[in-house]
Amino acid sequence: MTLLVAYATHSGATRTLAETVAASLRAEGFQVELADIADGPDPAGHEAVVLGSGVRVEAIEKSAARWAAAHEEALAAMPFAFFSCSGSASDPATGGRQKATDAFLGRFPVTPVAVRNFPGWVLMDRIPVHERVLLRSMRTPTGDFRDLPAVEAWGREIAPLLRG
């Protein structure tokens, strides 16, 4: 079964999560194409899609939202899963929720078979200056909060859902 894992990233954390999901799904027997949204991947010719997006200033990456809208019909016709990657997902007070994910999926007419919000990293040297100022004013914790074993486990968990 062919599957596309497409991702939009700003600082690179989402790419590392997408790579981990792709490896996990390959281990489950999928033929996986891993692609950056910036390269314009086409979901046609695939039987399922996993879309991942970084979160910046309480929104998923604009390129991910545009790509999903452009391929809405294709995504509606196949199993589709979504994950986000943000520093705020590491905050236990969020209970695993992500405002940006909820807002995006609330507007998007396709319902994913699975959704997960993963912690990423907040590394100030990889963030534009204007965002650094905002994050510092909000006293945002910095560091690498990724949990790659949890991402790998999610890949195994969604495999049967993606098979349909």
Coordinates of C-alpha atoms in Angstrom, one line a residue:
M1 CA 0.0 0.0 0.0
T2 CA 1.4 3.4 -1.0
L3 CA 1.3 6.3 1.5
L4 CA 2.4 9.9 1.4
V5 CA 3.8 11.5 4.5
A6 CA 3.8 15.2 3.8
Y7 CA 5.0 17.8 6.2
A8 CA 5.4 21.6 6.6
T9 CA 8.2 22.8 8.9
H10 CA 9.8 26.0 9.8
S11 CA 12.6 25.0 12.1
G12 CA 13.0 21.4 11.2
A13 CA 11.3 19.7 14.2
T14 CA 8.3 18.6 12.2
R15 CA 10.5 17.0 9.5
T16 CA 12.1 14.8 12.2
L17 CA 8.7 13.7 13.4
A18 CA 7.6 13.0 9.8
E19 CA 10.7 11.0 9.2
T20 CA 9.9 8.9 12.4
V21 CA 6.3 8.4 11.3
A22 CA 7.5 7.3 7.8
A23 CA 10.0 4.8 9.2
S24 CA 7.4 3.4 11.5
L25 CA 4.9 3.0 8.7
R26 CA 7.5 1.4 6.5
A27 CA 8.1 -1.1 9.2
E28 CA 4.4 -1.8 9.1
G29 CA 4.7 -2.7 5.4
F30 CA 3.7 0.5 3.7
Q31 CA 5.5 2.0 0.7
V32 CA 6.1 5.5 2.0
E33 CA 6.9 8.7 0.1
L34 CA 8.2 11.4 2.5
A35 CA 7.8 14.9 1.1
D36 CA 8.2 18.5 2.3
I37 CA 5.0 20.5 1.4
A38 CA 7.4 23.1 -0.2
D39 CA 8.2 20.5 -2.9
G40 CA 4.5 20.3 -3.8
P41 CA 3.8 16.6 -3.3
D42 CA 0.7 15.2 -5.1
P43 CA -1.4 12.8 -3.1
A44 CA -2.7 11.2 -6.3
G45 CA -1.3 7.8 -6.8
H46 CA -1.2 7.2 -3.0
E47 CA -3.8 5.2 -1.0
A48 CA -3.5 7.2 2.2
V49 CA -1.9 10.4 3.5
V50 CA -0.4 11.6 6.7
L51 CA 0.0 15.4 6.9
G52 CA 2.2 17.0 9.6
S53 CA 2.6 20.7 10.3
G54 CA 4.6 22.8 12.7
V55 CA 2.7 25.3 14.8
R56 CA 3.7 28.9 14.7
V57 CA 2.0 31.7 16.7
E58 CA -1.1 29.6 17.4
A59 CA -1.6 28.4 13.7
I60 CA -0.5 25.5 11.6
E61 CA 2.0 26.4 8.9
K62 CA 0.2 28.4 6.1
S63 CA 1.8 26.1 3.5
A64 CA 0.2 23.1 5.1
A65 CA -3.3 24.7 5.2
R66 CA -3.0 25.8 1.6
W67 CA -1.8 22.3 0.5
A68 CA -4.6 20.6 2.3
A69 CA -7.2 22.9 0.8
A70 CA -5.7 22.4 -2.7
H71 CA -5.9 18.6 -2.2
E72 CA -9.2 18.5 -0.2
E73 CA -10.9 16.2 -2.8
A74 CA -8.1 13.7 -2.8
L75 CA -7.8 13.7 1.0
A76 CA -11.6 13.1 1.3
A77 CA -11.3 10.0 -0.9
M78 CA -8.7 8.2 1.2
P79 CA -7.6 7.6 4.8
F80 CA -6.0 10.8 6.0
A81 CA -4.2 11.4 9.4
F82 CA -2.9 14.7 10.8
F83 CA -0.3 15.6 13.3
S84 CA 1.1 18.9 14.6
C85 CA 4.4 19.7 16.2
S86 CA 4.8 22.5 18.7
G87 CA 6.7 23.5 21.8
S88 CA 3.4 24.1 23.6
A89 CA 2.3 20.5 23.2
S90 CA 4.8 19.6 25.9
D91 CA 2.8 21.6 28.4
P92 CA 0.8 19.1 30.6
A93 CA -1.8 21.9 31.1
T94 CA -3.0 21.5 27.5
G95 CA -4.1 17.9 28.0
G96 CA -2.9 17.0 24.6
R97 CA -5.0 19.6 22.9
Q98 CA -3.6 22.2 20.5
K99 CA -5.6 25.3 19.6
A100 CA -4.0 25.5 16.2
T101 CA -4.9 21.9 15.3
D102 CA -8.4 22.3 16.6
A103 CA -8.9 25.6 14.6
F104 CA -7.5 24.0 11.4
L105 CA -9.6 20.8 11.6
G106 CA -12.7 22.8 12.6
R107 CA -12.5 24.7 9.3
F108 CA -11.3 21.8 7.1
P109 CA -14.1 19.7 5.8
V110 CA -12.2 16.4 5.8
T111 CA -12.2 14.4 9.0
P112 CA -8.9 12.6 9.7
V113 CA -8.8 9.0 10.8
A114 CA -6.3 10.0 13.5
V115 CA -5.0 13.2 15.0
R116 CA -2.0 13.8 17.4
N117 CA -0.3 16.8 18.7
F118 CA 3.4 16.2 19.4
P119 CA 5.9 18.3 21.3
G120 CA 8.6 19.7 19.1
W121 CA 11.3 22.1 20.1
V122 CA 11.7 25.7 20.9
L123 CA 15.2 26.6 19.9
M124 CA 15.6 30.4 19.7
D125 CA 18.4 30.2 17.2
R126 CA 16.0 28.6 14.7
I127 CA 13.2 31.1 15.2
P128 CA 12.8 34.5 13.5
V129 CA 13.7 37.5 15.8
H130 CA 10.1 38.8 15.9
E131 CA 8.8 35.5 17.1
R132 CA 11.6 35.2 19.7
V133 CA 10.5 38.5 21.3
L134 CA 7.0 37.2 21.5
L135 CA 8.0 33.8 23.0
R136 CA 10.3 35.4 25.5
S137 CA 7.5 37.8 26.6
M138 CA 5.3 34.8 27.1
R139 CA 8.1 33.1 29.1
T140 CA 7.9 30.1 26.8
P141 CA 10.2 27.3 27.9
T142 CA 13.0 26.5 25.5
G143 CA 14.5 23.2 24.6
D144 CA 14.0 20.0 22.6
F145 CA 10.8 18.3 23.8
R146 CA 10.4 15.7 21.1
D147 CA 9.4 12.2 22.1
L148 CA 10.4 10.2 19.1
P149 CA 9.4 6.8 20.7
A150 CA 5.8 8.2 21.1
V151 CA 5.9 9.3 17.5
E152 CA 7.0 5.9 16.4
A153 CA 4.3 4.3 18.5
W154 CA 1.7 6.6 16.9
G155 CA 2.8 5.4 13.4
R156 CA 2.2 1.8 14.5
E157 CA -1.2 2.8 16.0
I158 CA -2.5 4.5 12.9
A159 CA -1.3 1.8 10.4
P160 CA -4.6 -0.2 10.6
L161 CA -6.6 3.0 10.3
L162 CA -4.7 4.0 7.1
R163 CA -5.3 0.6 5.6
G164 CA -9.0 1.4 5.8

